[in-house]
PDB file of C-alpha atoms in Angstrom:
ATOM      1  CA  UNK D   1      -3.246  -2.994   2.679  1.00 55.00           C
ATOM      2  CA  UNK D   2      -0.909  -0.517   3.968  1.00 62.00           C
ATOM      3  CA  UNK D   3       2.956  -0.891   4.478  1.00 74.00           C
ATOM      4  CA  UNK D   4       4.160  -0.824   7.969  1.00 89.00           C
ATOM      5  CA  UNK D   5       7.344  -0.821   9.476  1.00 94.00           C
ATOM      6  CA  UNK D   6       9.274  -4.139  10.668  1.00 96.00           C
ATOM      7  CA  UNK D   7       8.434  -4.651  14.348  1.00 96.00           C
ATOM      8  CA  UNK D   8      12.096  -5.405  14.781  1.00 96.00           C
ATOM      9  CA  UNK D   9      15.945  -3.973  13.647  1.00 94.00           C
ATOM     10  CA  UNK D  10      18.656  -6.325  13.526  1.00 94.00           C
ATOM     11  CA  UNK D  11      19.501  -4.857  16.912  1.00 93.00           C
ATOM     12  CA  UNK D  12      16.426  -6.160  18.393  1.00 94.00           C
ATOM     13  CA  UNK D  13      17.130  -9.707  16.441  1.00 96.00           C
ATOM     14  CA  UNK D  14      20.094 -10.267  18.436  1.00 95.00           C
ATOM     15  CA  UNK D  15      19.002  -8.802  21.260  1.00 93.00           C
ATOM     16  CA  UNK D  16      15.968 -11.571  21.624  1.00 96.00           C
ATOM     17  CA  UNK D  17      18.687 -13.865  20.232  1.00 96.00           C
ATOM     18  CA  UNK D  18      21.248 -12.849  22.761  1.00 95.00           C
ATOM     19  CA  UNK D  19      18.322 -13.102  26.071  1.00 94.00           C
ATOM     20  CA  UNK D  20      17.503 -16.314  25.041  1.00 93.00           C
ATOM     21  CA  UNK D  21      20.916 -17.761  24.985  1.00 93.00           C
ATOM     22  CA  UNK D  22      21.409 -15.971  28.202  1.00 94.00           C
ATOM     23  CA  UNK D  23      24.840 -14.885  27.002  1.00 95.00           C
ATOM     24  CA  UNK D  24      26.492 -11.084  28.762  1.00 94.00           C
ATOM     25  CA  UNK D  25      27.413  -8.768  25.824  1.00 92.00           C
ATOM     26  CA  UNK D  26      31.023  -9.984  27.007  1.00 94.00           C
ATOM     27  CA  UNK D  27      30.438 -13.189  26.578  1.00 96.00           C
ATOM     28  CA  UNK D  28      28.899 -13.136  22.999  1.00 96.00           C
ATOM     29  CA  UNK D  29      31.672 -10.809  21.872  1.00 94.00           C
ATOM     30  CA  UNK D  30      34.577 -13.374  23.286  1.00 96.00           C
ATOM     31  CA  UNK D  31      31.849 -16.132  21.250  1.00 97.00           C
ATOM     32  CA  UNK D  32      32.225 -14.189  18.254  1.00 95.00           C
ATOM     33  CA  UNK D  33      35.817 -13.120  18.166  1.00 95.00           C
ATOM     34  CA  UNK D  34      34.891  -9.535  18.165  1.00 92.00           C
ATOM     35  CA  UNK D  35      35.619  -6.777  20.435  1.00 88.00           C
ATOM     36  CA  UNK D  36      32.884  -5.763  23.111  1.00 87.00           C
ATOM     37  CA  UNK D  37      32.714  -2.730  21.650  1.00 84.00           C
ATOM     38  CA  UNK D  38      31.683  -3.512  18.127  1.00 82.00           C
ATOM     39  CA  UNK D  39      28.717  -5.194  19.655  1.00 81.00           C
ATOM     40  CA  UNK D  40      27.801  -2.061  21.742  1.00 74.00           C
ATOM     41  CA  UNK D  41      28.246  -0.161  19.155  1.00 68.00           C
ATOM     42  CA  UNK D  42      25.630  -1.807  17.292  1.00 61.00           C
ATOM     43  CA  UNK D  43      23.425   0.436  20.096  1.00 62.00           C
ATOM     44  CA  UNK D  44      24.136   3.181  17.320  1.00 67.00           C
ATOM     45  CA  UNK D  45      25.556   2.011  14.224  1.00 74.00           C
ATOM     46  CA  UNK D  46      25.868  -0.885  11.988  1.00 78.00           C
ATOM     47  CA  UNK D  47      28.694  -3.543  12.744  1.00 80.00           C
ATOM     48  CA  UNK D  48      30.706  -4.361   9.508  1.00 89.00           C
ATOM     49  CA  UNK D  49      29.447  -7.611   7.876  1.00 93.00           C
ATOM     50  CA  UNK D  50      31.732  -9.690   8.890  1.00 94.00           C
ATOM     51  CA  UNK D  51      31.313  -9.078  12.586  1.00 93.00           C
ATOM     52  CA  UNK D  52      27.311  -9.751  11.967  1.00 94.00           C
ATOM     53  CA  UNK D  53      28.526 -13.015  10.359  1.00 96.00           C
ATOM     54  CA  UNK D  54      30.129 -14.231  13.497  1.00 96.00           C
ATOM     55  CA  UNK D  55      27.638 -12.971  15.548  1.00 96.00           C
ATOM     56  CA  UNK D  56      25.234 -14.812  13.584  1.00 97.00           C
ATOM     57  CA  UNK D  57      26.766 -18.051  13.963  1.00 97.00           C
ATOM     58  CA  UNK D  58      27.076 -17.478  17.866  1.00 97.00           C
ATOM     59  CA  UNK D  59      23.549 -17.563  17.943  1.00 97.00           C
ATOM     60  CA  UNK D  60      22.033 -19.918  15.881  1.00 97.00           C
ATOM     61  CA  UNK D  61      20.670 -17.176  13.417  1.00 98.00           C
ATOM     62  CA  UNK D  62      21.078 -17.138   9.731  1.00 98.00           C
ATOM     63  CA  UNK D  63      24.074 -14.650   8.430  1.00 98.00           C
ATOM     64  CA  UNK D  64      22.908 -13.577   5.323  1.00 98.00           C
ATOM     65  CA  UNK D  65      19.305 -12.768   6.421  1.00 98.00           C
ATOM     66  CA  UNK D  66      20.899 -10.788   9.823  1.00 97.00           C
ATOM     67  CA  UNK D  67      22.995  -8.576   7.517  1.00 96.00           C
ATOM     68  CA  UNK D  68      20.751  -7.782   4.983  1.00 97.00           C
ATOM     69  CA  UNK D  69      18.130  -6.908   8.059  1.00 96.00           C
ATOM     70  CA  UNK D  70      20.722  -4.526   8.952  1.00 94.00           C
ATOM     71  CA  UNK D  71      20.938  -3.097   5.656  1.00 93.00           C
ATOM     72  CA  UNK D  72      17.570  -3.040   5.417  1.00 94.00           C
ATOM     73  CA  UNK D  73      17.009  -5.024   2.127  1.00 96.00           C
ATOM     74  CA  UNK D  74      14.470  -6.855   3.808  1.00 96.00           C
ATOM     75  CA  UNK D  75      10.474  -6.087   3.581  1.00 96.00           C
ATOM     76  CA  UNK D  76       7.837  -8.431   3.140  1.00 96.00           C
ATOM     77  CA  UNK D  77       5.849  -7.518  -0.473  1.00 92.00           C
ATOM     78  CA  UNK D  78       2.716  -6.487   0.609  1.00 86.00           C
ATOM     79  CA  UNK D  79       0.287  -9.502   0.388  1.00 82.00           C
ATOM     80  CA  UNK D  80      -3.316  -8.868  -0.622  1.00 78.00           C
ATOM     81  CA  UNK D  81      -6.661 -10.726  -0.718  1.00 82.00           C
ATOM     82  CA  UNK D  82      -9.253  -9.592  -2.635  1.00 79.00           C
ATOM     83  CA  UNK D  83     -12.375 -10.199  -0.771  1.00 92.00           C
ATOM     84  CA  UNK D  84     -12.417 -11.882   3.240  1.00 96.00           C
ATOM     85  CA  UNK D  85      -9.471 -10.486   5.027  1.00 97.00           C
ATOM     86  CA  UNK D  86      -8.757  -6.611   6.070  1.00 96.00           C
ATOM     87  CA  UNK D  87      -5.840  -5.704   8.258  1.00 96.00           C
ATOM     88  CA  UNK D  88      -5.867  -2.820  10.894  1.00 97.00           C
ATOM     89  CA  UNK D  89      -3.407  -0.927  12.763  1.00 96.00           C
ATOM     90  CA  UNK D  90      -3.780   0.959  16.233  1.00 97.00           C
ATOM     91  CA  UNK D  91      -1.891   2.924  18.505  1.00 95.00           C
ATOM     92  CA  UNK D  92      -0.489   1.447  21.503  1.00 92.00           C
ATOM     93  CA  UNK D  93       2.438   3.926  23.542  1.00 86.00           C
ATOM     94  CA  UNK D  94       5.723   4.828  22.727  1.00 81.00           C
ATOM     95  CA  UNK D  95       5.594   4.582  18.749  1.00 81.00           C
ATOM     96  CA  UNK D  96       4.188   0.797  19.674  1.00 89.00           C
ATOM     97  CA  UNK D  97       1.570  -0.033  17.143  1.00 96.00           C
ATOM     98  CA  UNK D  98      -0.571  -3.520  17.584  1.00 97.00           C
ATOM     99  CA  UNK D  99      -2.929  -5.057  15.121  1.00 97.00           C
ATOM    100  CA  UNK D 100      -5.805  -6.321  14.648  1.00 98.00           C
ATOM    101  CA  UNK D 101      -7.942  -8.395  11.855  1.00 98.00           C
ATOM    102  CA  UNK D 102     -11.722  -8.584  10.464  1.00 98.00           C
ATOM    103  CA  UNK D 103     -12.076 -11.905   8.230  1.00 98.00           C
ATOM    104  CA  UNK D 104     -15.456 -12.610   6.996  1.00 98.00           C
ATOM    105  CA  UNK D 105     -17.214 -14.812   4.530  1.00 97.00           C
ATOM    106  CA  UNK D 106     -17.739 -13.245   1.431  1.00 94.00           C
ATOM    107  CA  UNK D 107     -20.884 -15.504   0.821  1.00 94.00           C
ATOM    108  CA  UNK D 108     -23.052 -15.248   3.919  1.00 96.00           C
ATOM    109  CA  UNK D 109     -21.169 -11.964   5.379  1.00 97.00           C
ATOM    110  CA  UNK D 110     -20.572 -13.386   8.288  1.00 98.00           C
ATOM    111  CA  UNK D 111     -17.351 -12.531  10.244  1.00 98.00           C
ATOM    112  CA  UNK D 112     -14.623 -13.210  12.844  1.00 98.00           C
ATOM    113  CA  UNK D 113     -12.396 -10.403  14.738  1.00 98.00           C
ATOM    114  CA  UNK D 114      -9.034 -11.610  15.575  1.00 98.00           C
ATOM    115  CA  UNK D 115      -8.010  -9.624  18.508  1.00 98.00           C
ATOM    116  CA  UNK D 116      -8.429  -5.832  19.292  1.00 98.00           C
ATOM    117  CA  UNK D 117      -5.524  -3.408  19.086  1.00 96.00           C
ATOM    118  CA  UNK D 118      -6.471  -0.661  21.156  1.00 97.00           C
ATOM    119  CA  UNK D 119      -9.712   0.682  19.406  1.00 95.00           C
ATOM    120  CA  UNK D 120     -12.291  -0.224  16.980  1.00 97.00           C
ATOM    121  CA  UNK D 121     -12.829   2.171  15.075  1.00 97.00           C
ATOM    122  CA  UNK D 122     -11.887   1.334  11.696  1.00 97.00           C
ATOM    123  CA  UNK D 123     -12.774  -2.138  12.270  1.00 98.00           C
ATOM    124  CA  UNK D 124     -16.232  -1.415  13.155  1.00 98.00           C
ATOM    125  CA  UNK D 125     -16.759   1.272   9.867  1.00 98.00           C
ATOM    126  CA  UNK D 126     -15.686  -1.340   7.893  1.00 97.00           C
ATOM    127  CA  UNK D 127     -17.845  -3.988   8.878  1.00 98.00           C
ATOM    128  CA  UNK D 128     -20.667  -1.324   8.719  1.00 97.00           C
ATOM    129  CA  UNK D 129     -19.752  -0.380   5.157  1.00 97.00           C
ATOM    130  CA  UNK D 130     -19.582  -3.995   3.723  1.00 96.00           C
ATOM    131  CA  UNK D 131     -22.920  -5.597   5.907  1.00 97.00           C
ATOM    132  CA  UNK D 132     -21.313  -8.181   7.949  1.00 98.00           C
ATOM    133  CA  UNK D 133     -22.383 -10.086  10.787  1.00 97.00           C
ATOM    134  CA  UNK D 134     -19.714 -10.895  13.266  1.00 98.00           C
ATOM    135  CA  UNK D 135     -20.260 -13.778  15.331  1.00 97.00           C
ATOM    136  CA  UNK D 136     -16.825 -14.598  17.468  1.00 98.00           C
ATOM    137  CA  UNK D 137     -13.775 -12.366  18.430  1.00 98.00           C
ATOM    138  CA  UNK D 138     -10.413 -14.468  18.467  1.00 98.00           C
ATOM    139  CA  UNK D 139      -8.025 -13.812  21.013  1.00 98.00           C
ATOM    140  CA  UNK D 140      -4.268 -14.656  19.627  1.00 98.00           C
ATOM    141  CA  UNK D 141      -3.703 -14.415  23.643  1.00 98.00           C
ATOM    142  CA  UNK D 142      -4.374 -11.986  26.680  1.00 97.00           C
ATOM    143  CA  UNK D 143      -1.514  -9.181  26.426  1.00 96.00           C
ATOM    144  CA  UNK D 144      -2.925  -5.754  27.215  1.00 96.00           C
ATOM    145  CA  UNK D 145      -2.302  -4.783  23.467  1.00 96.00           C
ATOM    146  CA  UNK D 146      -4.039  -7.556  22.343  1.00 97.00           C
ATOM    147  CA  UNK D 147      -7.288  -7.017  24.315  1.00 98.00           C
ATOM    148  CA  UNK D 148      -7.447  -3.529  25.329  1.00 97.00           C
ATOM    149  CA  UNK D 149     -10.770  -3.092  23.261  1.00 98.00           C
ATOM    150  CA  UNK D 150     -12.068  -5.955  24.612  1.00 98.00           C
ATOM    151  CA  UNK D 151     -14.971  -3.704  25.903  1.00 97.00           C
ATOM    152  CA  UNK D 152     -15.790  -1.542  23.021  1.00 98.00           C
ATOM    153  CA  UNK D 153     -16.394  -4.684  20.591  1.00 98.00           C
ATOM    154  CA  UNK D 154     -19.041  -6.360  23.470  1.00 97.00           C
ATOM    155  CA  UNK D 155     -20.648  -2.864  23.521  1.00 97.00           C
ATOM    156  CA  UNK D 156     -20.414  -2.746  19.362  1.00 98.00           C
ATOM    157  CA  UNK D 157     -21.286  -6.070  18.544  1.00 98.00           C
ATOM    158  CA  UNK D 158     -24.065  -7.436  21.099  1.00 95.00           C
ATOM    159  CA  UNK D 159     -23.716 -11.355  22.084  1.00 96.00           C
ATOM    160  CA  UNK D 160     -20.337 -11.500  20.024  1.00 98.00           C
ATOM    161  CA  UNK D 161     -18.390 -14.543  21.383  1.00 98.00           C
ATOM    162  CA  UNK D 162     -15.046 -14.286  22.532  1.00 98.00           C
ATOM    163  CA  UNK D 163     -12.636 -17.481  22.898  1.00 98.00           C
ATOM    164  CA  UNK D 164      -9.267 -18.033  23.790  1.00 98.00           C
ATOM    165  CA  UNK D 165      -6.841 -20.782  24.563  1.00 98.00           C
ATOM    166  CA  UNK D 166      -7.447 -22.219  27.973  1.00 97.00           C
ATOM    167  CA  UNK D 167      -3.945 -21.402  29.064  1.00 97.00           C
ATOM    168  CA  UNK D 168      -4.150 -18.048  29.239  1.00 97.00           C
ATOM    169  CA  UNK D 169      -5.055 -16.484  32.198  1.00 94.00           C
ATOM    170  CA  UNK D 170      -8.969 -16.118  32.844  1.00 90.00           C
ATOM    171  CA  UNK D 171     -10.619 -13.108  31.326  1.00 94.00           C
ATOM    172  CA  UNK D 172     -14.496 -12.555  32.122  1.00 93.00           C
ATOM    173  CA  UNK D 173     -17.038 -13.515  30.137  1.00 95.00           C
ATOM    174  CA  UNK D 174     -14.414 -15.487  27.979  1.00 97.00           C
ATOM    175  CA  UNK D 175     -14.537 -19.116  26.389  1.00 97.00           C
ATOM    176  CA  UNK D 176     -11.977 -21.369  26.371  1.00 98.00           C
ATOM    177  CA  UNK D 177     -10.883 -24.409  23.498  1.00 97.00           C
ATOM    178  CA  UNK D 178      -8.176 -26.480  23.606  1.00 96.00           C
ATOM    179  CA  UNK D 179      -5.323 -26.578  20.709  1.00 93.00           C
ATOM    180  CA  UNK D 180      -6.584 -27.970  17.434  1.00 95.00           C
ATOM    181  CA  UNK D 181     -10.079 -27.073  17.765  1.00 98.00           C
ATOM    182  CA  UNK D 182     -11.909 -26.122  14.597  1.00 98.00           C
ATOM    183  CA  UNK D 183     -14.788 -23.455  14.060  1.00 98.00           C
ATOM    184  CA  UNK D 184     -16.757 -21.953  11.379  1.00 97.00           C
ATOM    185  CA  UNK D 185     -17.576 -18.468   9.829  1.00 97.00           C
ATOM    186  CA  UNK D 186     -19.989 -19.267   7.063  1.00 96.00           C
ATOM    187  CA  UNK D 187     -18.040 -21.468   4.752  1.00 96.00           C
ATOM    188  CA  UNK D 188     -14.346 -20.597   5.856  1.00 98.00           C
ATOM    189  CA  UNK D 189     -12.843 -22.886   8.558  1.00 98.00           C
ATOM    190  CA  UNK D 190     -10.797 -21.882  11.221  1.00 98.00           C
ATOM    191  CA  UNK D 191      -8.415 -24.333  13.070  1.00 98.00           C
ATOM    192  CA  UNK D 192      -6.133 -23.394  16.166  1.00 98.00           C
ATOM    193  CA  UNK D 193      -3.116 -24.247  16.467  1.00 98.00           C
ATOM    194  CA  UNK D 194      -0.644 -24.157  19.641  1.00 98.00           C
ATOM    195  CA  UNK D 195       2.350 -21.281  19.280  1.00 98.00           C
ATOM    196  CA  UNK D 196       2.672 -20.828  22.663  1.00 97.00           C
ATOM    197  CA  UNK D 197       5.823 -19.826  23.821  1.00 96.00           C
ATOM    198  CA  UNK D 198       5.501 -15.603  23.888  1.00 96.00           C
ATOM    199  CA  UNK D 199       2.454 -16.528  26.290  1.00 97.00           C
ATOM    200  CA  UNK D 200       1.273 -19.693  28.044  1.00 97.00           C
ATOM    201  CA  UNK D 201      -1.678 -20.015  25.387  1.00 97.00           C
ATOM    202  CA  UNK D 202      -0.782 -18.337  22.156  1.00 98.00           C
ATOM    203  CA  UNK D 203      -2.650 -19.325  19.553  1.00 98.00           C
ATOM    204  CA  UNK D 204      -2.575 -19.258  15.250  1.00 98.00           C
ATOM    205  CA  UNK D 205      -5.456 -19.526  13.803  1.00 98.00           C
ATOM    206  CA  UNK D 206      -5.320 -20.697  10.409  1.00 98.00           C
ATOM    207  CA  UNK D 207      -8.300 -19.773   7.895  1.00 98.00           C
ATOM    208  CA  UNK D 208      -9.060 -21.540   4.872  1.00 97.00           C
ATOM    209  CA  UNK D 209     -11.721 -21.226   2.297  1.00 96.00           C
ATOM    210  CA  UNK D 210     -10.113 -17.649   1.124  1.00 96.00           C
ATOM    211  CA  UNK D 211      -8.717 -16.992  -2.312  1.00 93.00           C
ATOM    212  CA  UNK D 212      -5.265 -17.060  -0.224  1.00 94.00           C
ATOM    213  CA  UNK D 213      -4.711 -19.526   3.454  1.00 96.00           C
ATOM    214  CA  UNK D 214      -4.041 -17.435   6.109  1.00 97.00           C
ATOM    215  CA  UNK D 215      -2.858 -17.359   9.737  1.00 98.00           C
ATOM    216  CA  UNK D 216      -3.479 -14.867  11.948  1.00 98.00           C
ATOM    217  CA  UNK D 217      -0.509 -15.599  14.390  1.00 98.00           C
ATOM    218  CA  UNK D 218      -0.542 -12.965  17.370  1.00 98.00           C
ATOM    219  CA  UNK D 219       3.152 -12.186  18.506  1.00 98.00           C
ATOM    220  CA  UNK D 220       4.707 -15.617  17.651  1.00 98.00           C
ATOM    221  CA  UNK D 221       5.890 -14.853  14.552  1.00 98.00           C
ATOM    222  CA  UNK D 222       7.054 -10.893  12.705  1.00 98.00           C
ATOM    223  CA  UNK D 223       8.049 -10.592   9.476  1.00 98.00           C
ATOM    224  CA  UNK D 224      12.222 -11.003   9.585  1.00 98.00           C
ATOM    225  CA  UNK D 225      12.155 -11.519  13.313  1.00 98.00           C
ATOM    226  CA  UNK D 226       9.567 -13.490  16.060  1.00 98.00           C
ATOM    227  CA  UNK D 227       8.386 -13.038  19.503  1.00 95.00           C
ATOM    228  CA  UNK D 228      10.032 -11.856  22.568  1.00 93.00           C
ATOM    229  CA  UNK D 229      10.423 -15.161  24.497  1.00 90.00           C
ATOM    230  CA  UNK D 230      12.990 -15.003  27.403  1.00 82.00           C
ATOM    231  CA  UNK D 231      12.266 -18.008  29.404  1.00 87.00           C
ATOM    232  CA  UNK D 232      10.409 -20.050  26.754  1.00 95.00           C
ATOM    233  CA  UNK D 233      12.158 -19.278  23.556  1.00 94.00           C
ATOM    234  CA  UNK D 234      13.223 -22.878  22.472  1.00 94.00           C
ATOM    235  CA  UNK D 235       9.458 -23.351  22.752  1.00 97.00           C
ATOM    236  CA  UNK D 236       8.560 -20.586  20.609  1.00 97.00           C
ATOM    237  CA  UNK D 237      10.633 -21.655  18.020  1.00 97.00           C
ATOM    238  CA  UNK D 238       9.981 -24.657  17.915  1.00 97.00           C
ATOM    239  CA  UNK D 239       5.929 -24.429  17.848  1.00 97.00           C
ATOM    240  CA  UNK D 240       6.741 -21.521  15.305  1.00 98.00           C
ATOM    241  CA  UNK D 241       8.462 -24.404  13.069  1.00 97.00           C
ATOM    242  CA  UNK D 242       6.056 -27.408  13.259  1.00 98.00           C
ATOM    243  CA  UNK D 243       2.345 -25.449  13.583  1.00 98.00           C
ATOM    244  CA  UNK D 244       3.706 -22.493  11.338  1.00 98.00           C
ATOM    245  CA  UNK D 245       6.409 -22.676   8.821  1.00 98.00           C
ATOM    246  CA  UNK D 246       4.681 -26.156   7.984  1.00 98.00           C
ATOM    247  CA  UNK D 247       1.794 -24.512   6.197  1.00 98.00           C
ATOM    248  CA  UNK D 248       2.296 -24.169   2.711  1.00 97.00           C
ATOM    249  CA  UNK D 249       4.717 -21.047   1.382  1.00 97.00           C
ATOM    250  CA  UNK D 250       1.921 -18.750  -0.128  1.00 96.00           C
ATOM    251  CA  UNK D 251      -0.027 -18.552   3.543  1.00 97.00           C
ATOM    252  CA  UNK D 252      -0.615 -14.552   4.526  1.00 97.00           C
ATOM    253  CA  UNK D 253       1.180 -14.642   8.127  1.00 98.00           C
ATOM    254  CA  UNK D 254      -1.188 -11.570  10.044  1.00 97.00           C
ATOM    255  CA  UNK D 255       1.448 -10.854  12.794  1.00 98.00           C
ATOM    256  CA  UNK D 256       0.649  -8.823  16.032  1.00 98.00           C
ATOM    257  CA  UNK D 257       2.613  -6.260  15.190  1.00 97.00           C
ATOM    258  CA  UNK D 258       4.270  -5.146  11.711  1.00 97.00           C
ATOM    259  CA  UNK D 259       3.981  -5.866   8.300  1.00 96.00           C
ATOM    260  CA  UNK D 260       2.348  -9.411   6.924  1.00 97.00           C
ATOM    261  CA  UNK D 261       4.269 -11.904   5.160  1.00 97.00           C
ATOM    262  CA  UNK D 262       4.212 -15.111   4.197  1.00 97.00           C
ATOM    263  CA  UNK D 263       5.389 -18.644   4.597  1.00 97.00           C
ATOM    264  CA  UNK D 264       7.720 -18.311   1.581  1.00 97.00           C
ATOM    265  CA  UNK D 265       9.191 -14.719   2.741  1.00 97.00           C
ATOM    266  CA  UNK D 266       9.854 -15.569   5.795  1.00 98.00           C
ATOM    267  CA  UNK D 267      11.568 -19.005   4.867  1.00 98.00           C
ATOM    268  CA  UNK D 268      14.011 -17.082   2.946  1.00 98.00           C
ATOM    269  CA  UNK D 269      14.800 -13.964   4.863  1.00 98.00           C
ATOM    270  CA  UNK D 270      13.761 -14.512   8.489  1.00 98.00           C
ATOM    271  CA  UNK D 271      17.240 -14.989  10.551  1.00 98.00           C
ATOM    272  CA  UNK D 272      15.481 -16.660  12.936  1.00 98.00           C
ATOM    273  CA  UNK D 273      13.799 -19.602  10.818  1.00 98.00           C
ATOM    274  CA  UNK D 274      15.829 -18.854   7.057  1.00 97.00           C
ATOM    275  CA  UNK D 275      17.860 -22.116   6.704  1.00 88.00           C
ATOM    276  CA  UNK D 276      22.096 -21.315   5.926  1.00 68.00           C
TER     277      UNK D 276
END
């Protein structure tokens, strides 16, 4: 599996920190005992530690994950599972990459997308080179990222079946479930679970029957940081804590964007969810 970039610096931690607390740069600088321009300078270089610290405390995030994010001593190892699970990486605009996932049954071959980055194209040769037979595509939720090859998997896998939550706005040809529902590909089971927050509907979808569990958890959750979620971020987090970071500490977390990680990384060095 190849190493990607975080999604997110320690500038855009407490920037998605900041918005959600709805706090002026003024204001978390008078918060945090620091002058204004420290925190603007962040814009360009690195606060010293000790102003990070205080930030951190301002806004609920944990200090000693935030600085080492900023010194970048923080990346996910890169998880691996032998057989059932392959990760891709597409193109979106503006140095914006998205992902998307192929996880199949290594006993019957039959498979599961989990939504569709921007093309197909590796997806589809590698479901060509190892004979599977995919059955459903899994929308995490309806962002343009997420979906914009939407088209090219119903042209390159005929009567595929695409679901996503019901919350999320109406896309054609599209079915719905509700939170909690449970499906299977071959002898893996997949059970959603709500993370909405980011979106109206966004959706983890938690595989077992792997060598390794897994969650394939859209854009609720990046390795060392989480999903932009102005108006609804105390819902975000919190459906991040109970229907994510409750699943056991070795779980592959496939992210919308960035590296994976797991449970156990992100426990420890997330400065959103690591505890002080």
């Amino acid at each position: 599996m190849k190493t990607l970039p975080l999604e997110d610096n320690f500038r855009d931690v407490i920037a998605k920190a900041q918005l959600s607390r709805g706090l002026s740069d003024a204001a978390l600088a008078g918060a945090a005992n620091i002058e204004i321009a420290v925190l603007r300078d962040a814009e360009n270089e690195m606060p010293n530690d000790d102003a990070l610290r205080n930030i951190a405390t301002v806004l609920g995030l944990n200090a000693d994950a935030l600085v080492a994010l900023a010194h970048e001593k923080i990346m996910p190892p890169a998880p691996a599972i032998a057989d059932g699970f392959a990760m891709f990486t597409t193109d979106y605009r503006e140095g914006i990459t998205v992902n998307n996932y192929l996880v199949w049954s290594p006993a019957t071959g039959e498979a599961a997308l989990f939504d569709t980055g921007t093309n197909i194209r590796e997806l589809t040769a590698a479901v060509r080179e190892k004979n599977l037979f995919p059955k459903t595509l899994f929308l995490t939720h309806a962002h343009p990222d997420h979906i914009a090859a939407i088209d090219a998997v119903r042209a390159a896998f005929t009567g595929i079946r695409i679901r996503i939550d019901a919350r999320e706005p109406l896309l054609e040809d599209v079915k719905t479930f509700v939170a909690g529902a449970r499906f299977a590909v071959g002898n893996l089971t997949i059970e959603t679970r709500d993370v909405a927050g980011h979106s109206p509907g966004q959706t983890a979808f938690v595989v077992a029957g792997l060598p390794q569990p897994l969650a394939v958890v859209g854009d609720s959750v990046f390795a060392a940081s989480m999903g932009r979620a102005a108006d609804c971020f105390a819902q975000q987090h919190a459906n991040n804590r109970n229907h994510i970071f409750t699943l056991s500490d070795e779980t592959i977390l496939a992210p919308g964007h960035g590296p994976a990680t797991t449970v156990g990384f992100e426990k420890k060095n997330n400065p959103f969810f690591a505890k002080s």
